[in-house]
Short mmCIF file of C-alpha atoms in Angstrom, two decimals:
data_model
loop_
_atom_site.label_atom_id
_atom_site.label_comp_id
_atom_site.label_asym_id
_atom_site.label_seq_id
_atom_site.Cartn_x
_atom_site.Cartn_y
_atom_site.Cartn_z
CA MET A 1 45.13 -34.01 32.96
CA LEU A 2 42.48 -35.16 30.54
CA ASP A 3 38.97 -35.25 32.78
CA THR A 4 37.62 -39.03 32.24
CA VAL A 5 33.56 -38.71 32.10
CA SER A 6 32.82 -40.70 34.73
CA ASN A 7 31.96 -40.51 38.05
CA ARG A 8 34.93 -42.16 39.88
CA PRO A 9 36.34 -39.58 42.03
CA LYS A 10 39.32 -37.82 41.53
CA LEU A 11 42.64 -39.11 42.21
CA PRO A 12 45.30 -38.02 45.03
CA PRO A 13 48.09 -35.75 42.82
CA GLU A 14 51.01 -38.22 43.97
CA ILE A 15 48.85 -41.30 41.66
CA ALA A 16 47.15 -39.18 39.49
CA ARG A 17 50.99 -38.46 37.51
CA ARG A 18 51.66 -42.11 37.86
CA ARG A 19 51.38 -43.54 33.94
CA THR A 20 51.82 -47.06 33.47
CA PHE A 21 52.66 -48.49 30.10
CA ALA A 22 53.43 -50.97 28.26
CA ILE A 23 55.71 -50.87 24.63
CA ILE A 24 54.69 -54.11 22.76
CA SER A 25 55.72 -54.33 19.02
CA HIS A 26 56.53 -57.34 16.50
CA PRO A 27 60.50 -58.40 17.10
CA ASP A 28 62.89 -55.81 15.55
CA ALA A 29 61.04 -52.98 15.13
CA GLY A 30 63.07 -51.03 17.74
CA LYS A 31 61.06 -50.72 20.81
CA THR A 32 64.13 -51.43 23.06
CA THR A 33 65.80 -48.90 20.93
CA LEU A 34 62.99 -46.86 22.08
CA THR A 35 63.17 -48.29 25.93
CA GLU A 36 66.39 -46.19 25.30
CA LYS A 37 65.80 -43.10 24.37
CA PHE A 38 62.91 -42.82 27.15
CA LEU A 39 65.65 -43.62 29.92
CA LEU A 40 67.49 -40.94 28.74
CA TYR A 41 64.92 -38.25 28.24
CA GLY A 42 63.61 -38.74 31.02
CA GLY A 43 67.44 -38.43 32.87
CA ALA A 44 67.67 -41.74 33.97
CA ILE A 45 71.09 -42.34 31.89
CA GLN A 46 73.27 -40.23 30.07
CA MET A 47 74.07 -42.09 26.87
CA ALA A 48 71.97 -44.69 24.73
CA GLY A 49 73.70 -47.85 23.88
CA GLN A 50 72.94 -49.33 20.75
CA VAL A 51 71.83 -52.45 20.55
CA ARG A 52 73.71 -53.49 17.90
CA ALA A 53 76.83 -51.40 18.34
CA LYS A 54 80.15 -53.37 20.23
CA GLY A 55 81.57 -54.91 22.98
CA GLU A 56 80.36 -53.10 26.21
CA ALA A 57 78.55 -50.36 23.70
CA ARG A 58 75.75 -52.80 22.96
CA ARG A 59 74.81 -53.58 26.40
CA THR A 60 71.22 -52.10 25.94
CA ARG A 61 70.17 -50.96 29.81
CA SER A 62 66.68 -52.87 29.50
CA ASP A 63 67.92 -56.47 28.26
CA PHE A 64 69.19 -58.27 31.71
CA MET A 65 70.13 -61.64 30.43
CA LYS A 66 73.34 -62.89 29.14
CA MET A 67 71.33 -64.63 25.86
CA GLU A 68 69.56 -61.36 25.76
CA GLN A 69 72.13 -59.38 25.36
CA ASP A 70 74.04 -61.86 22.91
CA ARG A 71 71.57 -62.35 21.03
CA GLY A 72 70.02 -58.45 20.96
CA ILE A 73 66.47 -59.87 21.38
CA SER A 74 64.63 -58.94 24.70
CA VAL A 75 63.44 -62.70 26.21
CA SER A 76 61.95 -61.45 29.36
CA ALA A 77 60.00 -58.38 30.53
CA SER A 78 61.42 -56.01 32.71
CA ALA A 79 60.49 -53.03 34.27
CA MET A 80 61.16 -48.66 34.72
CA SER A 81 60.42 -46.00 36.66
CA PHE A 82 61.65 -42.92 35.96
CA ASP A 83 60.55 -39.05 35.98
CA PHE A 84 59.57 -36.90 33.20
CA GLY A 85 58.41 -33.44 33.81
CA LYS A 86 55.98 -33.48 36.37
CA TYR A 87 54.68 -36.90 35.48
CA ARG A 88 55.92 -40.67 37.03
CA PHE A 89 57.08 -43.24 33.85
CA ASN A 90 56.32 -47.10 35.10
CA LEU A 91 57.58 -48.30 31.66
CA VAL A 92 57.07 -52.04 31.33
CA ASP A 93 59.39 -53.58 28.02
CA THR A 94 58.20 -56.85 26.75
CA PRO A 95 59.95 -59.03 24.38
CA GLY A 96 58.53 -58.84 21.26
CA HIS A 97 59.21 -62.82 20.05
CA SER A 98 56.44 -64.11 19.61
CA ASP A 99 58.21 -67.07 21.80
CA PHE A 100 57.51 -65.04 24.98
CA SER A 101 53.99 -64.36 24.54
CA GLU A 102 52.92 -65.54 27.46
CA ASP A 103 55.21 -63.32 29.80
CA THR A 104 53.40 -60.42 26.85
CA TYR A 105 50.37 -61.23 28.32
CA ARG A 106 51.12 -61.29 31.38
CA THR A 107 52.98 -57.62 31.60
CA LEU A 108 49.79 -56.46 29.75
CA THR A 109 47.65 -57.41 32.85
CA ALA A 110 49.55 -54.70 35.34
CA VAL A 111 49.25 -51.76 32.82
CA ASP A 112 47.34 -49.10 32.37
CA ALA A 113 48.45 -48.17 28.69
CA ALA A 114 50.24 -49.26 25.83
CA VAL A 115 52.69 -47.86 23.00
CA MET A 116 53.01 -49.66 19.52
CA VAL A 117 55.74 -49.49 17.87
CA ILE A 118 55.70 -49.80 14.52
CA ASP A 119 58.00 -50.29 11.25
CA GLY A 120 57.91 -48.00 9.20
CA ALA A 121 58.74 -50.00 6.08
CA LYS A 122 56.62 -53.74 7.20
CA GLY A 123 53.65 -51.96 8.87
CA VAL A 124 51.95 -54.55 11.50
CA GLU A 125 53.12 -57.25 11.39
CA SER A 126 51.49 -60.53 13.15
CA GLN A 127 53.07 -60.56 16.13
CA THR A 128 51.55 -56.75 16.64
CA GLN A 129 48.37 -58.37 15.65
CA LYS A 130 48.59 -60.43 17.94
CA LEU A 131 49.62 -58.39 20.71
CA PHE A 132 47.01 -55.99 20.13
CA GLU A 133 43.98 -58.50 19.97
CA VAL A 134 45.06 -58.40 24.24
CA CYS A 135 44.67 -54.66 24.14
CA ARG A 136 41.27 -55.45 23.42
CA LEU A 137 40.52 -57.87 25.28
CA ARG A 138 41.09 -55.50 28.07
CA ASP A 139 40.20 -51.65 26.31
CA LEU A 140 43.53 -50.41 27.06
CA PRO A 141 43.69 -47.19 25.12
CA ILE A 142 46.58 -47.34 23.02
CA LEU A 143 49.51 -44.72 21.38
CA THR A 144 51.43 -45.51 18.22
CA PHE A 145 54.74 -45.27 17.54
CA CYS A 146 55.74 -45.26 13.92
CA ASN A 147 60.01 -46.07 13.93
CA LYS A 148 62.53 -45.81 11.57
CA MET A 149 60.67 -42.94 9.28
CA ASP A 150 64.78 -41.89 8.68
CA ARG A 151 64.94 -45.70 6.06
CA GLU A 152 63.19 -46.24 3.44
CA SER A 153 59.55 -46.60 4.52
CA ARG A 154 56.34 -47.26 3.36
CA ASP A 155 53.31 -44.14 2.35
CA THR A 156 52.12 -41.66 5.41
CA PHE A 157 48.45 -43.17 3.84
CA ASP A 158 49.28 -47.01 3.50
CA ILE A 159 50.69 -47.06 7.01
CA ILE A 160 47.28 -45.32 8.75
CA ASP A 161 44.92 -47.72 6.61
CA GLU A 162 46.60 -50.67 6.71
CA ILE A 163 46.17 -50.00 10.75
CA GLN A 164 42.23 -48.93 10.85
CA GLU A 165 42.25 -51.86 8.80
CA ASN A 166 44.14 -54.75 9.80
CA LEU A 167 43.58 -53.15 13.81
CA ALA A 168 39.75 -52.13 13.63
CA ILE A 169 40.59 -48.63 15.46
CA ASP A 170 40.82 -44.71 14.18
CA VAL A 171 43.52 -43.30 14.05
CA SER A 172 44.49 -39.62 14.72
CA PRO A 173 48.19 -38.63 13.47
CA ALA A 174 49.60 -36.56 16.18
CA SER A 175 52.10 -35.54 13.59
CA TRP A 176 53.10 -36.04 10.31
CA PRO A 177 56.64 -36.89 8.95
CA ILE A 178 58.30 -34.90 6.08
CA GLY A 179 59.72 -36.43 3.33
CA MET A 180 60.79 -39.94 4.12
CA GLY A 181 64.34 -41.75 3.94
CA ARG A 182 67.41 -40.64 2.87
CA ASP A 183 65.33 -36.81 2.74
CA PHE A 184 63.31 -37.31 6.44
CA MET A 185 64.04 -34.40 7.53
CA GLY A 186 62.09 -33.99 10.65
CA CYS A 187 57.61 -33.75 11.10
CA TYR A 188 55.10 -31.46 11.21
CA ASP A 189 53.35 -31.78 15.14
CA LEU A 190 49.94 -30.95 14.31
CA LEU A 191 48.80 -31.06 17.52
CA ASN A 192 51.27 -28.50 18.87
CA ASP A 193 51.84 -26.38 15.02
CA ARG A 194 55.28 -26.57 15.77
CA LEU A 195 57.86 -27.96 13.33
CA GLU A 196 60.53 -30.45 14.39
CA LEU A 197 63.76 -30.53 12.48
CA MET A 198 66.10 -34.16 12.91
CA ASP A 199 69.81 -33.84 13.39
CA ARG A 200 71.26 -36.47 11.64
CA ALA A 201 74.61 -35.69 13.41
CA ASP A 202 73.95 -36.44 17.00
CA ARG A 203 71.78 -39.26 17.72
CA ASN A 204 72.19 -38.26 21.12
CA VAL A 205 70.74 -34.60 20.90
CA VAL A 206 67.04 -33.39 21.41
CA ALA A 207 65.61 -32.27 17.61
CA GLU A 208 65.10 -28.40 16.81
CA THR A 209 61.98 -26.72 17.01
CA VAL A 210 60.31 -24.53 14.38
CA GLU A 211 57.44 -22.60 16.08
CA ILE A 212 54.88 -22.03 12.90
CA LYS A 213 51.82 -20.04 13.29
CA GLY A 214 50.07 -22.02 10.65
CA LEU A 215 50.40 -24.22 7.42
CA ASP A 216 51.40 -20.73 5.53
CA ASP A 217 53.42 -19.16 7.65
CA PRO A 218 56.48 -18.50 5.28
CA LYS A 219 59.31 -19.93 8.33
CA LEU A 220 57.49 -23.38 6.43
CA ALA A 221 59.80 -22.38 3.01
CA GLN A 222 63.06 -21.47 4.48
CA HIS A 223 63.56 -24.84 6.58
CA VAL A 224 61.95 -27.86 4.19
CA PRO A 225 63.12 -27.65 0.76
CA ALA A 226 60.40 -26.34 -2.50
CA HIS A 227 60.04 -30.25 -3.72
CA LEU A 228 59.16 -31.46 -0.44
CA LEU A 229 57.36 -28.38 0.81
CA GLU A 230 54.33 -29.22 -1.71
CA LYS A 231 54.06 -33.10 -1.29
CA PHE A 232 53.59 -32.39 2.53
CA LEU A 233 51.24 -29.26 2.52
CA GLU A 234 49.35 -31.42 0.46
CA GLU A 235 49.18 -34.39 2.17
CA VAL A 236 48.97 -32.62 5.58
CA GLU A 237 45.41 -31.33 3.74
CA MET A 238 44.48 -33.93 2.38
CA ALA A 239 44.10 -36.33 6.28
CA ARG A 240 42.85 -33.00 8.01
CA GLU A 241 40.12 -33.90 5.30
CA LEU A 242 39.84 -38.21 5.14
CA LEU A 243 40.87 -38.12 9.05
CA PRO A 244 39.76 -37.66 12.39
CA ALA A 245 40.60 -34.77 14.79
CA LEU A 246 42.49 -36.24 18.08
CA ASP A 247 39.26 -37.05 20.60
CA PRO A 248 41.20 -37.39 23.73
CA GLN A 249 38.35 -39.17 25.92
CA SER A 250 37.74 -41.70 22.32
CA VAL A 251 41.83 -42.31 23.17
CA LEU A 252 41.14 -43.30 27.10
CA GLU A 253 38.51 -45.46 25.83
CA GLY A 254 40.61 -47.48 23.70
CA HIS A 255 38.62 -46.72 20.38
CA MET A 256 41.38 -44.04 18.20
CA THR A 257 45.07 -43.79 19.00
CA PRO A 258 47.22 -41.34 17.82
CA ILE A 259 50.22 -41.95 15.70
CA TRP A 260 53.09 -40.15 16.07
CA PHE A 261 56.55 -40.37 13.12
CA GLY A 262 59.89 -40.64 13.98
CA SER A 263 63.59 -42.42 14.02
CA ALA A 264 63.61 -43.46 17.69
CA ILE A 265 67.87 -44.49 17.04
CA ASN A 266 68.27 -40.68 16.29
CA SER A 267 66.16 -39.64 19.04
CA PHE A 268 63.52 -38.12 16.44
CA GLY A 269 60.21 -37.54 17.86
CA VAL A 270 60.08 -39.29 21.26
CA GLN A 271 60.11 -36.28 22.49
CA GLU A 272 56.41 -35.96 21.83
CA LEU A 273 55.63 -39.13 21.79
CA MET A 274 56.50 -39.35 25.86
CA ASP A 275 54.37 -34.68 25.80
CA GLY A 276 51.71 -37.65 24.09
CA ILE A 277 51.71 -40.71 26.96
CA ALA A 278 51.92 -37.95 29.44
CA LYS A 279 48.79 -36.03 27.94
CA TYR A 280 46.30 -38.49 26.62
CA GLY A 281 47.56 -42.20 28.31
CA PRO A 282 45.20 -43.14 31.12
CA GLU A 283 46.23 -42.20 34.95
CA PRO A 284 46.36 -45.65 37.67
CA GLN A 285 42.45 -47.64 36.96
CA PRO A 286 41.11 -49.59 38.63
CA GLN A 287 41.81 -53.48 38.94
CA GLN A 288 39.72 -56.25 38.28
CA ALA A 289 39.65 -58.54 41.36
CA ASP A 290 37.13 -61.41 43.15
CA PRO A 291 35.43 -60.01 45.14
CA ARG A 292 35.14 -56.46 44.58
CA ALA A 293 36.69 -54.08 41.41
CA ILE A 294 39.97 -52.88 43.73
CA ALA A 295 40.11 -48.33 42.76
CA PRO A 296 43.68 -46.79 43.20
CA GLU A 297 42.05 -43.72 45.20
CA GLU A 298 41.47 -46.35 48.17
CA THR A 299 43.42 -45.88 50.88
CA LYS A 300 44.82 -49.46 51.49
CA VAL A 301 47.67 -50.74 49.93
CA ALA A 302 46.68 -54.03 47.53
CA GLY A 303 48.29 -55.09 44.57
CA PHE A 304 49.10 -57.97 42.64
CA VAL A 305 51.87 -60.14 40.87
CA PHE A 306 51.89 -59.74 37.42
CA LYS A 307 56.17 -61.42 37.43
CA VAL A 308 58.88 -63.77 39.10
CA GLN A 309 62.17 -63.48 37.63
CA ALA A 310 64.56 -65.37 39.65
CA ASN A 311 68.32 -65.33 39.61
CA MET A 312 68.03 -61.46 38.25
CA ASP A 313 71.14 -60.61 40.12
CA PRO A 314 73.29 -64.73 38.83
CA LYS A 315 75.68 -63.50 41.83
CA HIS A 316 72.84 -63.73 44.70
CA ARG A 317 69.94 -67.11 44.03
CA ASP A 318 67.02 -64.87 44.14
CA ARG A 319 64.35 -63.95 42.98
CA VAL A 320 61.92 -61.14 42.84
CA ALA A 321 58.32 -61.29 42.75
CA PHE A 322 57.32 -57.81 40.03
CA MET A 323 53.88 -56.43 41.82
CA ARG A 324 51.57 -53.22 40.18
CA LEU A 325 51.17 -51.68 43.17
CA ALA A 326 46.35 -51.47 43.05
CA SER A 327 45.15 -49.48 45.16
CA GLY A 328 46.78 -46.82 47.85
CA HIS A 329 50.15 -45.38 49.57
CA PHE A 330 53.03 -47.91 50.46
CA LYS A 331 55.92 -47.64 53.07
CA ARG A 332 58.84 -49.52 52.83
CA GLY A 333 58.37 -51.74 56.28
CA MET A 334 55.18 -52.55 56.12
CA LYS A 335 53.23 -55.74 56.94
CA LEU A 336 50.96 -57.30 53.78
CA THR A 337 49.14 -60.34 53.97
CA HIS A 338 49.86 -62.52 51.60
CA VAL A 339 46.16 -64.15 50.69
CA ARG A 340 46.60 -67.31 49.03
CA SER A 341 48.70 -68.58 52.49
CA LYS A 342 46.35 -65.82 55.17
CA LYS A 343 50.51 -65.09 56.57
CA PRO A 344 50.95 -61.64 57.31
CA MET A 345 54.31 -60.94 55.40
CA ALA A 346 56.62 -57.72 56.15
CA VAL A 347 57.95 -55.77 53.30
CA SER A 348 61.18 -55.30 54.45
CA ASN A 349 62.95 -54.05 50.90
CA PRO A 350 61.60 -53.72 47.96
CA VAL A 351 63.44 -52.43 45.18
CA LEU A 352 61.94 -49.99 42.44
CA PHE A 353 64.10 -50.64 38.97
CA LEU A 354 66.14 -49.05 36.44
CA ALA A 355 66.12 -52.11 34.03
CA SER A 356 69.42 -54.42 35.81
CA ASP A 357 69.06 -51.06 37.97
CA ARG A 358 68.31 -51.67 40.87
CA GLU A 359 67.68 -48.92 44.36
CA LEU A 360 65.71 -49.71 47.91
CA ALA A 361 62.28 -48.37 47.85
CA GLU A 362 61.53 -46.76 50.36
CA GLU A 363 57.97 -45.67 49.28
CA ALA A 364 55.60 -46.36 45.84
CA TRP A 365 52.05 -44.95 44.82
CA ALA A 366 49.19 -46.71 43.69
CA GLY A 367 50.00 -47.21 40.02
CA ASP A 368 54.10 -47.52 40.56
CA ILE A 369 55.60 -52.04 40.01
CA ILE A 370 58.27 -52.51 42.49
CA GLY A 371 59.68 -55.83 43.27
CA ILE A 372 59.71 -57.95 46.16
CA PRO A 373 63.21 -60.15 46.60
CA ASN A 374 61.86 -63.26 48.80
CA HIS A 375 62.62 -66.24 48.68
CA GLY A 376 59.75 -68.45 46.75
CA GLN A 377 56.64 -67.08 49.04
CA LEU A 378 55.61 -64.61 45.85
CA ARG A 379 54.14 -66.48 42.87
CA ILE A 380 53.27 -65.12 39.59
CA GLY A 381 49.16 -63.80 40.59
CA ASP A 382 48.59 -63.49 44.60
CA THR A 383 48.01 -60.70 46.09
CA LEU A 384 49.25 -58.07 49.28
CA THR A 385 46.48 -56.37 51.05
CA GLU A 386 46.68 -54.47 53.92
CA GLY A 387 44.04 -57.26 55.91
CA GLU A 388 41.08 -57.42 53.15
CA MET A 389 41.11 -60.93 52.33
CA ILE A 390 40.63 -59.96 48.14
CA ARG A 391 42.02 -61.36 45.33
CA ALA A 392 43.21 -59.66 41.73
CA THR A 393 41.90 -61.64 38.89
CA GLY A 394 42.35 -61.77 35.02
CA ILE A 395 45.94 -62.69 35.20
CA PRO A 396 46.13 -65.90 32.70
CA SER A 397 47.81 -69.25 33.04
CA PHE A 398 48.35 -70.46 28.49
CA ALA A 399 48.35 -74.41 28.16
CA PRO A 400 51.34 -74.47 26.53
CA GLU A 401 52.13 -75.42 22.24
CA LEU A 402 55.38 -77.74 22.64
CA LEU A 403 56.12 -80.55 25.52
CA GLN A 404 59.17 -82.00 25.47
CA GLY A 405 60.75 -84.71 28.13
CA VAL A 406 64.02 -83.17 29.51
CA ARG A 407 67.26 -85.07 31.27
CA ALA A 408 69.75 -83.79 33.54
CA GLY A 409 73.84 -84.46 31.39
CA ASP A 410 74.54 -86.34 35.23
CA PRO A 411 71.89 -88.94 36.31
CA MET A 412 73.58 -87.89 40.28
CA LYS A 413 71.44 -84.48 39.66
CA ALA A 414 68.07 -85.79 38.84
CA LYS A 415 66.75 -83.78 42.42
CA HIS A 416 68.64 -80.17 41.13
CA LEU A 417 67.45 -80.88 38.37
CA GLU A 418 63.79 -80.54 39.82
CA LYS A 419 64.50 -77.98 42.05
CA ALA A 420 65.72 -75.74 38.90
CA LEU A 421 62.65 -77.02 36.87
CA MET A 422 59.89 -75.86 39.79
CA GLN A 423 61.82 -72.81 40.05
CA PHE A 424 60.88 -71.89 36.30
CA ALA A 425 57.96 -72.75 36.70
CA GLU A 426 57.16 -70.85 39.45
CA GLU A 427 57.84 -68.18 37.71
CA GLY A 428 56.27 -68.93 34.33
CA ALA A 429 59.05 -69.23 32.22
CA ALA A 430 57.73 -72.76 31.50
CA LYS A 431 54.96 -75.55 32.30
CA VAL A 432 56.71 -78.58 34.82
CA PHE A 433 54.02 -81.46 34.90
CA LYS A 434 55.23 -84.81 36.53
CA PRO A 435 53.92 -87.99 34.90
CA ASN A 436 51.51 -90.26 37.07
CA ILE A 437 53.09 -93.26 34.92
CA GLY A 438 57.17 -93.17 34.46
CA SER A 439 59.81 -91.28 35.94
CA GLY A 440 60.88 -87.55 34.79
CA PHE A 441 59.93 -84.19 34.10
CA ILE A 442 57.68 -82.80 30.75
CA VAL A 443 58.20 -79.28 30.22
CA GLY A 444 55.80 -77.14 28.56
CA VAL A 445 56.51 -74.14 26.27
CA VAL A 446 54.76 -71.46 23.82
CA GLY A 447 57.34 -71.59 21.66
CA ALA A 448 60.18 -73.22 20.48
CA LEU A 449 62.89 -70.75 21.91
CA GLN A 450 61.50 -70.95 25.26
CA PHE A 451 63.85 -74.39 24.73
CA GLU A 452 67.16 -73.12 23.61
CA VAL A 453 66.53 -70.58 26.46
CA LEU A 454 65.67 -72.79 29.53
CA ALA A 455 68.84 -74.89 28.64
CA SER A 456 71.18 -72.60 28.48
CA ARG A 457 69.68 -70.50 31.91
CA ILE A 458 69.65 -73.96 33.99
CA GLU A 459 73.71 -74.49 32.67
CA LEU A 460 74.01 -70.22 33.92
CA GLU A 461 72.52 -70.37 36.96
CA TYR A 462 72.69 -73.88 37.95
CA GLY A 463 74.93 -75.96 36.53
CA LEU A 464 73.76 -78.37 34.58
CA PRO A 465 73.46 -79.19 30.92
CA VAL A 466 70.30 -81.01 29.65
CA ARG A 467 68.70 -82.52 27.49
CA PHE A 468 65.40 -82.25 26.06
CA GLU A 469 63.59 -85.20 24.37
CA ALA A 470 60.49 -85.71 21.81
CA SER A 471 57.84 -86.38 23.62
CA GLN A 472 54.72 -89.15 22.80
CA PHE A 473 52.40 -85.72 24.45
CA THR A 474 51.80 -82.45 22.10
CA SER A 475 49.78 -80.73 23.75
CA ALA A 476 47.86 -80.89 27.97
CA ARG A 477 44.72 -79.57 29.27
CA TRP A 478 43.92 -78.78 32.92
CA ILE A 479 40.60 -80.77 34.31
CA LEU A 480 38.25 -78.67 36.27
CA GLY A 481 35.10 -80.60 37.45
CA ASP A 482 33.60 -82.06 40.24
CA LYS A 483 36.25 -83.78 42.49
CA ALA A 484 34.73 -87.52 42.21
CA GLU A 485 33.94 -87.46 38.75
CA VAL A 486 37.19 -85.88 37.66
CA GLU A 487 39.00 -88.88 39.97
CA LYS A 488 36.81 -91.30 37.69
CA LEU A 489 38.88 -89.57 34.74
CA VAL A 490 41.68 -89.62 35.96
CA GLU A 491 42.27 -93.74 37.70
CA ALA A 492 40.38 -94.96 33.83
CA ASN A 493 43.36 -92.98 32.09
CA LYS A 494 47.07 -93.20 34.09
CA GLN A 495 49.08 -92.92 31.27
CA HIS A 496 47.97 -89.51 30.27
CA ILE A 497 47.40 -88.20 33.64
CA ALA A 498 49.99 -85.83 35.32
CA HIS A 499 50.55 -82.86 36.95
CA ASP A 500 51.09 -78.83 37.35
CA ASN A 501 53.89 -77.30 39.78
CA ASP A 502 50.79 -76.64 41.74
CA GLY A 503 49.68 -80.12 42.06
CA ASP A 504 46.87 -79.80 39.99
CA PRO A 505 46.08 -82.94 37.83
CA VAL A 506 46.70 -82.57 33.98
CA PHE A 507 45.28 -84.49 30.94
CA LEU A 508 47.81 -84.82 28.15
CA THR A 509 46.97 -85.53 25.18
CA ARG A 510 48.63 -86.68 22.03
CA LEU A 511 45.94 -85.67 19.49
CA GLN A 512 42.60 -83.97 19.05
CA TRP A 513 40.72 -87.45 19.63
CA ASP A 514 42.20 -87.37 23.32
CA ILE A 515 40.43 -84.12 24.59
CA ASP A 516 37.38 -85.49 21.82
CA ARG A 517 37.02 -88.49 23.30
CA VAL A 518 36.88 -87.69 26.79
CA GLU A 519 34.87 -84.47 26.36
CA ARG A 520 32.22 -87.69 24.86
CA ASP A 521 32.74 -89.94 27.64
CA TYR A 522 32.89 -87.70 30.62
CA PRO A 523 30.03 -84.77 29.83
CA ALA A 524 30.61 -83.11 34.12
CA LEU A 525 34.15 -82.55 33.17
CA ARG A 526 35.98 -79.43 31.42
CA LEU A 527 39.19 -79.58 29.85
CA SER A 528 40.90 -76.18 29.30
CA ALA A 529 43.73 -74.49 27.86
CA THR A 530 43.77 -71.96 30.05
CA LYS A 531 44.08 -72.08 33.59
CA GLU A 532 43.60 -69.04 36.22
CA MET A 533 46.72 -67.69 37.85
CA MET A 534 47.52 -69.71 41.49
CA VAL A 535 43.63 -69.69 42.28
#
């Protein structure tokens, strides 16, 4: 393992072997396919299901919602744990679609590194850039995988330049592609001086590796056609002159990203990327918390909930809280203190995930992600500890960008609708506001596709057809400040006031002018577009 220059103590071996990371990318760059192949190499599944295959074969392992399976997109972050060599990988697959970015932002608070997947033909796309900014805010180390090299893609130098310019990060090639599109035959592993050849015939086989002693080895010419070899040697020479060498410390600090080239669908380049995560990815890192940070080597258990998923198994009305362990060695049946309510809570049936399959977790260590089935006690942002009143921080909740009213198809079922909406609000799938004047609820989301997902889930999981209607309001802001001042504002602006599912007052606005007016008339108050989760 790499030594990081710091005065932090050495981690216990069981914690040091953990690598907890998320995969981020623009929709359609091949993120879910890459996740499948990770599981294949980790020995967790026998055959990778193709995302666009027919019938049963298309059920990818990480997309468990009916809508995800029908559309072939990921709309909910899912977690998977598996062994790879002597390492334990905890992988969180995030939705690439920008309409689900809030789920993704929160997921990034629970990982120590990110793998950025880029499409060889399209380069850095808008959503990749947004997610990268979030990683930047958290100083997350980033490893890059340039996918779909077996299709017509852009020049390798162009792709690297674009990453360096758009994302302002140094790029160091860990491998170099030989040919592209139809001519793509493999990569040269620059870190280990190996030639990796791709087998197009069988997509589930590991690439053939040829040991090469440097680039002047005559063996290269036996495997690579002359016209490709000449171009490849020229490019590698230029790359070594122009691009920085891999500096592990710089990677851990988030200033440099190593890049691997490959084709996830052909299982090519994936193993090299996984070796790279094991070797250059960080061990579990300290977690921000109040009143002090939580270090992974502490013996007492502490963990925080970064996601709640309801009805993962439609047969049971279950709710699973995804908890990232920040410190200690957790054992099944432990009694932990629920910091928000100050009550003890026995965690008797925690689960480890392999996408939609789960198994009971007898134990877990700092860095692991476990699921805790519960009946609504746990919410996003909650901290569980062995007694110390310490609260994990930095898990954001964002103001919704789209607001709509919601009504049940059957007016007699208004109570059922309220229950379903509260469930989704606690899960973080939407914001639910109850206006002080009038009946009904206003639902706020980050992207329009979320309304479709909500309507389809309420109907599937609760048997309630609903319809969303246009609302007169366009945005919502949390009101922060002195209690007496807040009450004064609430009293004077009843038609604009609602409460969120935590009971906190919210100011609903039609125009930017509404916000400016409040800031002018109530200088002591602040209208905030974010709220720290579940304080």
